[in-house]
Amino acid sequence: MLGWGVDRLRADMSRLLAILFHQGVLDEQFLQLQQLQDESSPNFVSEVVNIYFHESEKLLRNLRGLLLDREFSDYKKMGIHLNQFMGSSSSIGANRVRNVCVAFRAASEQNNRAGCLRALELLEHEYCYLKNKLHELFQMEQQRVLAAGARYPLQQQQQH
Amino acid sequence: MNWFINGGILETKAGMLGDGGKMWLKCLEKVSGNSCKIHHLYYQYIGSMRIRKTWWRKLLVAWIVGWIAVSVWIFWYMSSQAFEKRKETLASMCDERARMLQDQFNVSMNHVQAMSILISTFHHGKNPSAIDQRTFARYTERTAFERPLTSGVAYAVRVLHSEREQFENQQGWTIKRMDTFEQSPVQKDDSVAEALEPSPIQEEYAPVIFAQDTVAHVVSLDMLSGTEDRQNVLRARESGKGVLTAPFRLLKTNRLGVILTFAVYKTDLPSNAMPSERIQATDGYIGGIFDIESLVEKLLQQLASKQTILVNVYDITNQSHPISMYGSNVSDDGLEHVSALNFGDPFRKHEMRCRFKQKPPWPWLAITTSIGILVIVLLIGYIFHATINRIAKVEDDCHKMEELKKRAEAADVAKSQFLATVSHEIRTPMNGVLGMLQMLMDTELDATQQDYVRTAQDSGKALVSLINEVLDQAKIESGKIELEAMQFDLRAIMDEVLALFSGKAHEKGVELAVYVSDGVPEMVIGDPGRFRQIITNLMGNSIKFTKKGHIFLTVHLVEEVMDSIDVETESSSRNTLSGLPVADGSRSWVGFKIFNPEGSSHTPSPSSSDLVNLIVSVEDTGEGIPLEAQPRVFTPFMQVDPSISRKYGGTGIGLSISKCLVGLMNGEIGFVSIPDIGSTFTFTAVFSNGCCNSNDSKPQKQRLKNQSNTMASRFQGMTALVVDPKPVRAKVARYQIQRLGIHVELVLDLNQGLSSISNENKAVNMVFVEQEVWDRDSSISALFICKLQKIDSGTKLFLLGNSLSSSRTNTATSGFYTPSVITKPLKASMLSASLQRAMGGNKGNPCNGEHPSLSLRNLLAGRKILIVDDNKVNLIVAAAALKKYGADVVCADSGQKAIKFCLSHLTNLMHASWISKCLKWMGLKLQG
């Protein structure tokens, strides 16, 4: 029963990952990230992704503030933020977020306010989608680890 | 006389010829000297044509004028020679006549003298006299033959006046005067004696007492009474020698004659006797009448060629009035020769004058010679003139041609530049178009649109490759192409090429194989791109024209091929990859310099050290090149016929580029092709050995080695069995499998394979069976599988199949067990992947993950790495990635922190300038 659950969870995870890959939400950088996870750092991926979320939300907030607060937005600062966002997105393999960032930056370089607003909306949408999906994935991962807990007591302990 | 003249002429001729020869020689020397000079000048003045032209004209005029002068001189010289000769001839003839005349005269004179002695002996010495008129007349008559020139002889005795009467009485006639006789010489003989007056009283008389019959009329005439005779007589008795009268008309005959008179002395006088003594001793006088005219005529008749010259004899005692003694007095102021005659009388002087009867002939020889020379010279001058004109014209043409050539070359360069520029300019936007098309294909399109886009992209790609080729050609033509020198793995290049064409080969069902000889070093130094381009070109052509059979790419060392030349030519043509006959490749490189003994002197010996002579051949079983098209295969843009490009595409530029590239690699390219059988293209190339002595590119080398090692290490030490009846194909399979480090055994069929497997001593890890063998007999295949399963030593079975489709259908029929099929073309990488798959994924995967990391681990383990990034996510990811490979990582999320860390930990290790650079980059200042 347990084994079956583990297998199913694993299958679900693969399926979800496959969907995300297919949609282009993620790219192989994410796989590389997963490969970095080993016994010495069992929750590496989720840690990194959490940091990413944390940072990204801060950046998104800043961007929104920059765009909405004043009549004349500081596009240069926006560019810096976007660069950072883009860099971290690339690091975790969030492909679509990165692509939107590229478009956003292009708009900001042209001082295209409307374009920027559209891009920001799109970016927030993509970000939310990515966040939801990754949360889903991590939940499944947790369940899997729980289900396989007997086999990996060490991991279980660390999770608690 | 004729021979003499002829000989003389001949001699003169020879002399002339000799002279002429010398002259010609001189002329030749002069001409050759001139021509040398001319050449010299010609080269000096090669630039300035006009100067040379005028110079030439002057020379020509000088030449002609000079030679006209020379020929005139020759004419003068030759005619003067002829004149001299003529003069000489005349002189010699004249002298000869004179001498003969003199001789004959002297002989006659001697006879007359002899007669005087006779008289003195028999008339005066005897008393009474033994001679009377009758005896004398008879004697003289009978001895007249001795004196052919004397018409008569008479003897006059000296009678003093005191003795006259006694004498007259004794003789019975009176002494008569002569002068009256002389005045009327025409009187008749009979009446003469009576008509003559008796001589007046004189101191002494000299009456003729004896006379020859011919002159009997002079008897009793007093010789002293005639003026001429008197003088003669007086001189004769004074000198004691024969004296001559001046010529006069003879009595009776009325011909010119002279009288020779000798004195007869009483006693024998000494030769130095005084004239007075001689006068005292004189007894009488004997006189001979010489008929000079007949004398000379007779003489001339004796000699040949008397008609050629005229002879005149003169008495020139009186210088101012020479008396003609013989000859017609023809006044001719032409050539005349005078010879002196000496008739023994010092008082009288005679001479002979000779002239030619004919006028001198025209000097034809001189005329023809000089005119001939003139004509020759004019001809030579004309030839010179024509030559000069011709040279000038040719030079003009040459200049024009050079001009045109320059322009053509400039145009060619311009063309190449234009091509290069335009090609480049087209390529850039074309790449944009292609990229955009690629992006367009990624968008959502329906099937038709997809098709259109794909077509557009294919066309675009074709265009780009064409442009690349044209660019290459232009580069080669303008000599701008240069080869790189970098280390590369030849086998990897071969694999890439193989991979490039495997798709097409599959489509066409053509078997593709590559074989690289073991002797070829792993790494060589050269231009991999260009090398691949050549092979790709050849392979591309082969695959274009091959519908069935195989394409076989082989790489050997030249030395190996040279060693095995004899062996390979023996091998049968059936022993090929696909079993179809092929063109014998060895014929394509027999013409290569490297194989010829004289050419090999520079290649093989140094090649052993660091040069690698490779010989690459591409063998196909295509339709071949028609014989008539074979000579222009390497000409750019030249295809067999226009239909080819319609059918197969292409520009016909590839082979010409390949030839150029091969040339740049110090190699040669050649081919042999038999229509409907196939073609084999072979080329050689010289590379440097990149294996042993290249220290400069160590990391790269290590990396490459690692790569090959990863491929090889996993299967190291395993043993494989290849079942293939065809040695060539088996060789290819062995080459590829051996590259993985697997030991390979070859067997010809499955039965042998079975026995080989069942051999306990050998552990066979894998068996490769040629699809052809497998499908031939399913029963033995089944048996083979059973056996394999029975042994169960983890031995894996692989089929080597040509194409996917065929293998599938066949395995379906064979039923229960499907061995893995490895589709050809065989490549080490693909083989390794297939083996891995077959040997089990779990076992393979960790390996796969581990191996690249191993090398990185080697590189990074224990290194201290400082990561600085303000992006936390990136920082963490990077740190994790580096830590995974064993690096000691320190993170810093800002430059400030990094600098602090650097200063606290690393300054003692870091170079000061490096630190300042860091500070500059980060825009920071050191604090404290």
PDB file of C-alpha atoms in Angstrom, chain B residues 381-558:
ATOM      1  CA  GLY B 381      68.162  43.935 -95.311  1.00  0.00           C
ATOM      2  CA  TYR B 382      64.614  43.267 -96.300  1.00  0.00           C
ATOM      3  CA  ILE B 383      64.436  40.378 -93.884  1.00  0.00           C
ATOM      4  CA  PHE B 384      65.829  42.609 -91.158  1.00  0.00           C
ATOM      5  CA  HIS B 385      63.334  45.244 -92.033  1.00  0.00           C
ATOM      6  CA  ALA B 386      60.484  42.778 -92.031  1.00  0.00           C
ATOM      7  CA  THR B 387      61.724  41.257 -88.787  1.00  0.00           C
ATOM      8  CA  ILE B 388      61.952  44.613 -87.123  1.00  0.00           C
ATOM      9  CA  ASN B 389      58.499  45.503 -88.245  1.00  0.00           C
ATOM     10  CA  ARG B 390      57.259  42.148 -87.111  1.00  0.00           C
ATOM     11  CA  ILE B 391      58.956  42.466 -83.746  1.00  0.00           C
ATOM     12  CA  ALA B 392      57.539  45.923 -83.329  1.00  0.00           C
ATOM     13  CA  LYS B 393      54.119  44.645 -84.215  1.00  0.00           C
ATOM     14  CA  VAL B 394      54.399  41.664 -81.917  1.00  0.00           C
ATOM     15  CA  GLU B 395      55.620  43.918 -79.158  1.00  0.00           C
ATOM     16  CA  ASP B 396      52.727  46.212 -79.706  1.00  0.00           C
ATOM     17  CA  ASP B 397      50.422  43.262 -79.578  1.00  0.00           C
ATOM     18  CA  CYS B 398      52.181  41.981 -76.507  1.00  0.00           C
ATOM     19  CA  HIS B 399      51.786  45.318 -74.800  1.00  0.00           C
ATOM     20  CA  LYS B 400      48.182  45.383 -75.734  1.00  0.00           C
ATOM     21  CA  MET B 401      47.762  41.876 -74.501  1.00  0.00           C
ATOM     22  CA  GLU B 402      49.489  42.679 -71.256  1.00  0.00           C
ATOM     23  CA  GLU B 403      47.222  45.618 -70.872  1.00  0.00           C
ATOM     24  CA  LEU B 404      44.239  43.429 -71.542  1.00  0.00           C
ATOM     25  CA  LYS B 405      45.606  40.783 -69.207  1.00  0.00           C
ATOM     26  CA  LYS B 406      46.003  43.327 -66.461  1.00  0.00           C
ATOM     27  CA  ARG B 407      42.503  44.508 -67.038  1.00  0.00           C
ATOM     28  CA  ALA B 408      41.223  40.963 -67.082  1.00  0.00           C
ATOM     29  CA  GLU B 409      43.035  40.191 -63.875  1.00  0.00           C
ATOM     30  CA  ALA B 410      41.731  43.333 -62.306  1.00  0.00           C
ATOM     31  CA  ALA B 411      38.291  42.346 -63.442  1.00  0.00           C
ATOM     32  CA  ASP B 412      38.790  38.910 -61.991  1.00  0.00           C
ATOM     33  CA  VAL B 413      39.906  40.328 -58.668  1.00  0.00           C
ATOM     34  CA  ALA B 414      37.004  42.710 -58.751  1.00  0.00           C
ATOM     35  CA  LYS B 415      34.706  39.817 -59.485  1.00  0.00           C
ATOM     36  CA  SER B 416      36.077  37.811 -56.599  1.00  0.00           C
ATOM     37  CA  GLN B 417      35.820  40.777 -54.287  1.00  0.00           C
ATOM     38  CA  PHE B 418      32.349  41.498 -55.500  1.00  0.00           C
ATOM     39  CA  LEU B 419      31.383  37.886 -54.974  1.00  0.00           C
ATOM     40  CA  ALA B 420      32.901  37.820 -51.535  1.00  0.00           C
ATOM     41  CA  THR B 421      31.240  41.049 -50.514  1.00  0.00           C
ATOM     42  CA  VAL B 422      27.894  40.252 -52.010  1.00  0.00           C
ATOM     43  CA  SER B 423      27.929  36.739 -50.635  1.00  0.00           C
ATOM     44  CA  HIS B 424      28.687  38.065 -47.219  1.00  0.00           C
ATOM     45  CA  GLU B 425      26.026  40.725 -47.521  1.00  0.00           C
ATOM     46  CA  ILE B 426      23.472  38.184 -48.630  1.00  0.00           C
ATOM     47  CA  ARG B 427      24.401  35.733 -45.939  1.00  0.00           C
ATOM     48  CA  THR B 428      23.714  38.098 -43.083  1.00  0.00           C
ATOM     49  CA  PRO B 429      20.095  38.886 -43.922  1.00  0.00           C
ATOM     50  CA  MET B 430      19.602  35.306 -45.041  1.00  0.00           C
ATOM     51  CA  ASN B 431      20.480  34.122 -41.587  1.00  0.00           C
ATOM     52  CA  GLY B 432      17.885  36.523 -40.247  1.00  0.00           C
ATOM     53  CA  VAL B 433      15.324  35.125 -42.628  1.00  0.00           C
ATOM     54  CA  LEU B 434      16.182  31.580 -41.604  1.00  0.00           C
ATOM     55  CA  GLY B 435      15.996  32.416 -37.933  1.00  0.00           C
ATOM     56  CA  MET B 436      12.667  34.084 -38.382  1.00  0.00           C
ATOM     57  CA  LEU B 437      11.382  31.136 -40.353  1.00  0.00           C
ATOM     58  CA  GLN B 438      12.514  28.853 -37.559  1.00  0.00           C
ATOM     59  CA  MET B 439      10.624  30.999 -35.082  1.00  0.00           C
ATOM     60  CA  LEU B 440       7.638  31.051 -37.376  1.00  0.00           C
ATOM     61  CA  MET B 441       7.649  27.273 -37.426  1.00  0.00           C
ATOM     62  CA  ASP B 442       7.452  27.248 -33.640  1.00  0.00           C
ATOM     63  CA  THR B 443       4.242  29.209 -33.696  1.00  0.00           C
ATOM     64  CA  GLU B 444       0.939  27.579 -34.258  1.00  0.00           C
ATOM     65  CA  LEU B 445       0.512  26.921 -37.914  1.00  0.00           C
ATOM     66  CA  ASP B 446      -1.702  24.615 -39.861  1.00  0.00           C
ATOM     67  CA  ALA B 447      -0.263  21.886 -42.019  1.00  0.00           C
ATOM     68  CA  THR B 448      -0.140  23.877 -45.250  1.00  0.00           C
ATOM     69  CA  GLN B 449       1.516  26.800 -43.601  1.00  0.00           C
ATOM     70  CA  GLN B 450       3.998  24.459 -41.968  1.00  0.00           C
ATOM     71  CA  ASP B 451       4.764  22.998 -45.346  1.00  0.00           C
ATOM     72  CA  TYR B 452       5.261  26.419 -46.904  1.00  0.00           C
ATOM     73  CA  VAL B 453       7.492  27.538 -44.086  1.00  0.00           C
ATOM     74  CA  ARG B 454       9.547  24.366 -44.291  1.00  0.00           C
ATOM     75  CA  THR B 455       9.962  24.776 -47.993  1.00  0.00           C
ATOM     76  CA  ALA B 456      11.007  28.359 -47.526  1.00  0.00           C
ATOM     77  CA  GLN B 457      13.485  27.334 -44.883  1.00  0.00           C
ATOM     78  CA  ASP B 458      14.920  24.556 -46.999  1.00  0.00           C
ATOM     79  CA  SER B 459      15.332  26.923 -49.898  1.00  0.00           C
ATOM     80  CA  GLY B 460      16.930  29.428 -47.602  1.00  0.00           C
ATOM     81  CA  LYS B 461      19.336  26.841 -46.281  1.00  0.00           C
ATOM     82  CA  ALA B 462      20.198  25.756 -49.800  1.00  0.00           C
ATOM     83  CA  LEU B 463      20.811  29.362 -50.711  1.00  0.00           C
ATOM     84  CA  VAL B 464      23.045  29.917 -47.708  1.00  0.00           C
ATOM     85  CA  SER B 465      25.083  26.823 -48.454  1.00  0.00           C
ATOM     86  CA  LEU B 466      25.398  27.878 -52.068  1.00  0.00           C
ATOM     87  CA  ILE B 467      26.522  31.306 -50.991  1.00  0.00           C
ATOM     88  CA  ASN B 468      29.023  29.745 -48.651  1.00  0.00           C
ATOM     89  CA  GLU B 469      30.412  27.702 -51.492  1.00  0.00           C
ATOM     90  CA  VAL B 470      30.649  30.689 -53.781  1.00  0.00           C
ATOM     91  CA  LEU B 471      32.318  32.606 -51.003  1.00  0.00           C
ATOM     92  CA  ASP B 472      34.804  29.801 -50.573  1.00  0.00           C
ATOM     93  CA  GLN B 473      35.517  29.714 -54.257  1.00  0.00           C
ATOM     94  CA  ALA B 474      36.002  33.458 -54.333  1.00  0.00           C
ATOM     95  CA  LYS B 475      38.282  33.258 -51.332  1.00  0.00           C
ATOM     96  CA  ILE B 476      40.316  30.523 -52.925  1.00  0.00           C
ATOM     97  CA  GLU B 477      40.559  32.417 -56.173  1.00  0.00           C
ATOM     98  CA  SER B 478      41.716  35.559 -54.449  1.00  0.00           C
ATOM     99  CA  GLY B 479      44.115  33.460 -52.384  1.00  0.00           C
ATOM    100  CA  LYS B 480      42.661  34.645 -49.114  1.00  0.00           C
ATOM    101  CA  ILE B 481      41.915  31.264 -47.713  1.00  0.00           C
ATOM    102  CA  GLU B 482      44.117  30.182 -44.880  1.00  0.00           C
ATOM    103  CA  LEU B 483      44.163  26.997 -42.950  1.00  0.00           C
ATOM    104  CA  GLU B 484      43.964  26.870 -39.215  1.00  0.00           C
ATOM    105  CA  ALA B 485      46.295  24.701 -37.238  1.00  0.00           C
ATOM    106  CA  MET B 486      44.534  23.226 -34.284  1.00  0.00           C
ATOM    107  CA  GLN B 487      44.409  19.902 -32.622  1.00  0.00           C
ATOM    108  CA  PHE B 488      41.445  17.749 -33.440  1.00  0.00           C
ATOM    109  CA  ASP B 489      40.214  14.223 -33.185  1.00  0.00           C
ATOM    110  CA  LEU B 490      40.078  12.835 -36.664  1.00  0.00           C
ATOM    111  CA  ARG B 491      37.813   9.959 -35.705  1.00  0.00           C
ATOM    112  CA  ALA B 492      35.351  12.340 -34.115  1.00  0.00           C
ATOM    113  CA  ILE B 493      35.252  14.336 -37.331  1.00  0.00           C
ATOM    114  CA  MET B 494      34.566  11.166 -39.242  1.00  0.00           C
ATOM    115  CA  ASP B 495      31.733  10.329 -36.851  1.00  0.00           C
ATOM    116  CA  GLU B 496      30.259  13.762 -37.311  1.00  0.00           C
ATOM    117  CA  VAL B 497      30.345  13.446 -41.061  1.00  0.00           C
ATOM    118  CA  LEU B 498      28.774  10.051 -40.784  1.00  0.00           C
ATOM    119  CA  ALA B 499      26.045  11.414 -38.564  1.00  0.00           C
ATOM    120  CA  LEU B 500      25.424  14.186 -41.049  1.00  0.00           C
ATOM    121  CA  PHE B 501      24.729  11.764 -43.837  1.00  0.00           C
ATOM    122  CA  SER B 502      23.158   8.926 -41.944  1.00  0.00           C
ATOM    123  CA  GLY B 503      19.681  10.379 -42.383  1.00  0.00           C
ATOM    124  CA  LYS B 504      19.970  10.609 -46.106  1.00  0.00           C
ATOM    125  CA  ALA B 505      21.585   7.225 -46.304  1.00  0.00           C
ATOM    126  CA  HIS B 506      18.682   5.739 -44.400  1.00  0.00           C
ATOM    127  CA  GLU B 507      16.215   7.353 -46.728  1.00  0.00           C
ATOM    128  CA  LYS B 508      17.925   5.917 -49.733  1.00  0.00           C
ATOM    129  CA  GLY B 509      18.751   2.591 -48.157  1.00  0.00           C
ATOM    130  CA  VAL B 510      22.435   3.057 -48.785  1.00  0.00           C
ATOM    131  CA  GLU B 511      24.893   1.521 -46.396  1.00  0.00           C
ATOM    132  CA  LEU B 512      27.282   4.016 -44.881  1.00  0.00           C
ATOM    133  CA  ALA B 513      30.508   3.068 -43.153  1.00  0.00           C
ATOM    134  CA  VAL B 514      33.688   4.637 -41.962  1.00  0.00           C
ATOM    135  CA  TYR B 515      36.976   3.001 -41.225  1.00  0.00           C
ATOM    136  CA  VAL B 516      40.008   4.686 -39.770  1.00  0.00           C
ATOM    137  CA  SER B 517      43.191   2.712 -39.723  1.00  0.00           C
ATOM    138  CA  ASP B 518      44.816   2.008 -36.357  1.00  0.00           C
ATOM    139  CA  GLY B 519      47.973   3.660 -37.564  1.00  0.00           C
ATOM    140  CA  VAL B 520      46.308   7.030 -37.766  1.00  0.00           C
ATOM    141  CA  PRO B 521      47.117   8.981 -34.621  1.00  0.00           C
ATOM    142  CA  GLU B 522      44.234   9.936 -32.375  1.00  0.00           C
ATOM    143  CA  MET B 523      44.915  13.623 -32.499  1.00  0.00           C
ATOM    144  CA  VAL B 524      46.291  15.495 -35.433  1.00  0.00           C
ATOM    145  CA  ILE B 525      46.940  19.162 -35.975  1.00  0.00           C
ATOM    146  CA  GLY B 526      45.342  20.785 -38.941  1.00  0.00           C
ATOM    147  CA  ASP B 527      42.196  22.523 -40.023  1.00  0.00           C
ATOM    148  CA  PRO B 528      39.301  20.299 -38.962  1.00  0.00           C
ATOM    149  CA  GLY B 529      36.703  22.524 -40.583  1.00  0.00           C
ATOM    150  CA  ARG B 530      38.261  22.414 -43.982  1.00  0.00           C
ATOM    151  CA  PHE B 531      39.066  18.737 -43.675  1.00  0.00           C
ATOM    152  CA  ARG B 532      35.456  18.061 -42.854  1.00  0.00           C
ATOM    153  CA  GLN B 533      34.400  20.263 -45.723  1.00  0.00           C
ATOM    154  CA  ILE B 534      36.359  18.165 -48.189  1.00  0.00           C
ATOM    155  CA  ILE B 535      34.986  14.924 -46.868  1.00  0.00           C
ATOM    156  CA  THR B 536      31.486  16.341 -46.699  1.00  0.00           C
ATOM    157  CA  ASN B 537      31.754  17.461 -50.297  1.00  0.00           C
ATOM    158  CA  LEU B 538      32.881  14.065 -51.473  1.00  0.00           C
ATOM    159  CA  MET B 539      30.341  12.253 -49.350  1.00  0.00           C
ATOM    160  CA  GLY B 540      27.630  14.627 -50.486  1.00  0.00           C
ATOM    161  CA  ASN B 541      28.410  13.894 -54.089  1.00  0.00           C
ATOM    162  CA  SER B 542      28.521  10.201 -53.430  1.00  0.00           C
ATOM    163  CA  ILE B 543      25.221  10.113 -51.644  1.00  0.00           C
ATOM    164  CA  LYS B 544      23.663  12.268 -54.327  1.00  0.00           C
ATOM    165  CA  PHE B 545      24.495   9.827 -57.057  1.00  0.00           C
ATOM    166  CA  THR B 546      24.152   6.560 -55.193  1.00  0.00           C
ATOM    167  CA  LYS B 547      20.811   4.813 -55.148  1.00  0.00           C
ATOM    168  CA  LYS B 548      21.817   1.446 -53.810  1.00  0.00           C
ATOM    169  CA  GLY B 549      24.842  -0.216 -52.380  1.00  0.00           C
ATOM    170  CA  HIS B 550      27.189   1.578 -50.064  1.00  0.00           C
ATOM    171  CA  ILE B 551      29.392   4.532 -49.417  1.00  0.00           C
ATOM    172  CA  PHE B 552      32.587   3.687 -47.661  1.00  0.00           C
ATOM    173  CA  LEU B 553      34.870   6.271 -46.151  1.00  0.00           C
ATOM    174  CA  THR B 554      38.351   5.076 -45.230  1.00  0.00           C
ATOM    175  CA  VAL B 555      41.298   6.841 -43.695  1.00  0.00           C
ATOM    176  CA  HIS B 556      44.746   5.311 -43.875  1.00  0.00           C
ATOM    177  CA  LEU B 557      48.301   6.406 -43.482  1.00  0.00           C
ATOM    178  CA  VAL B 558      49.980   6.810 -46.814  1.00  0.00           C
TER     179      VAL B 558
END
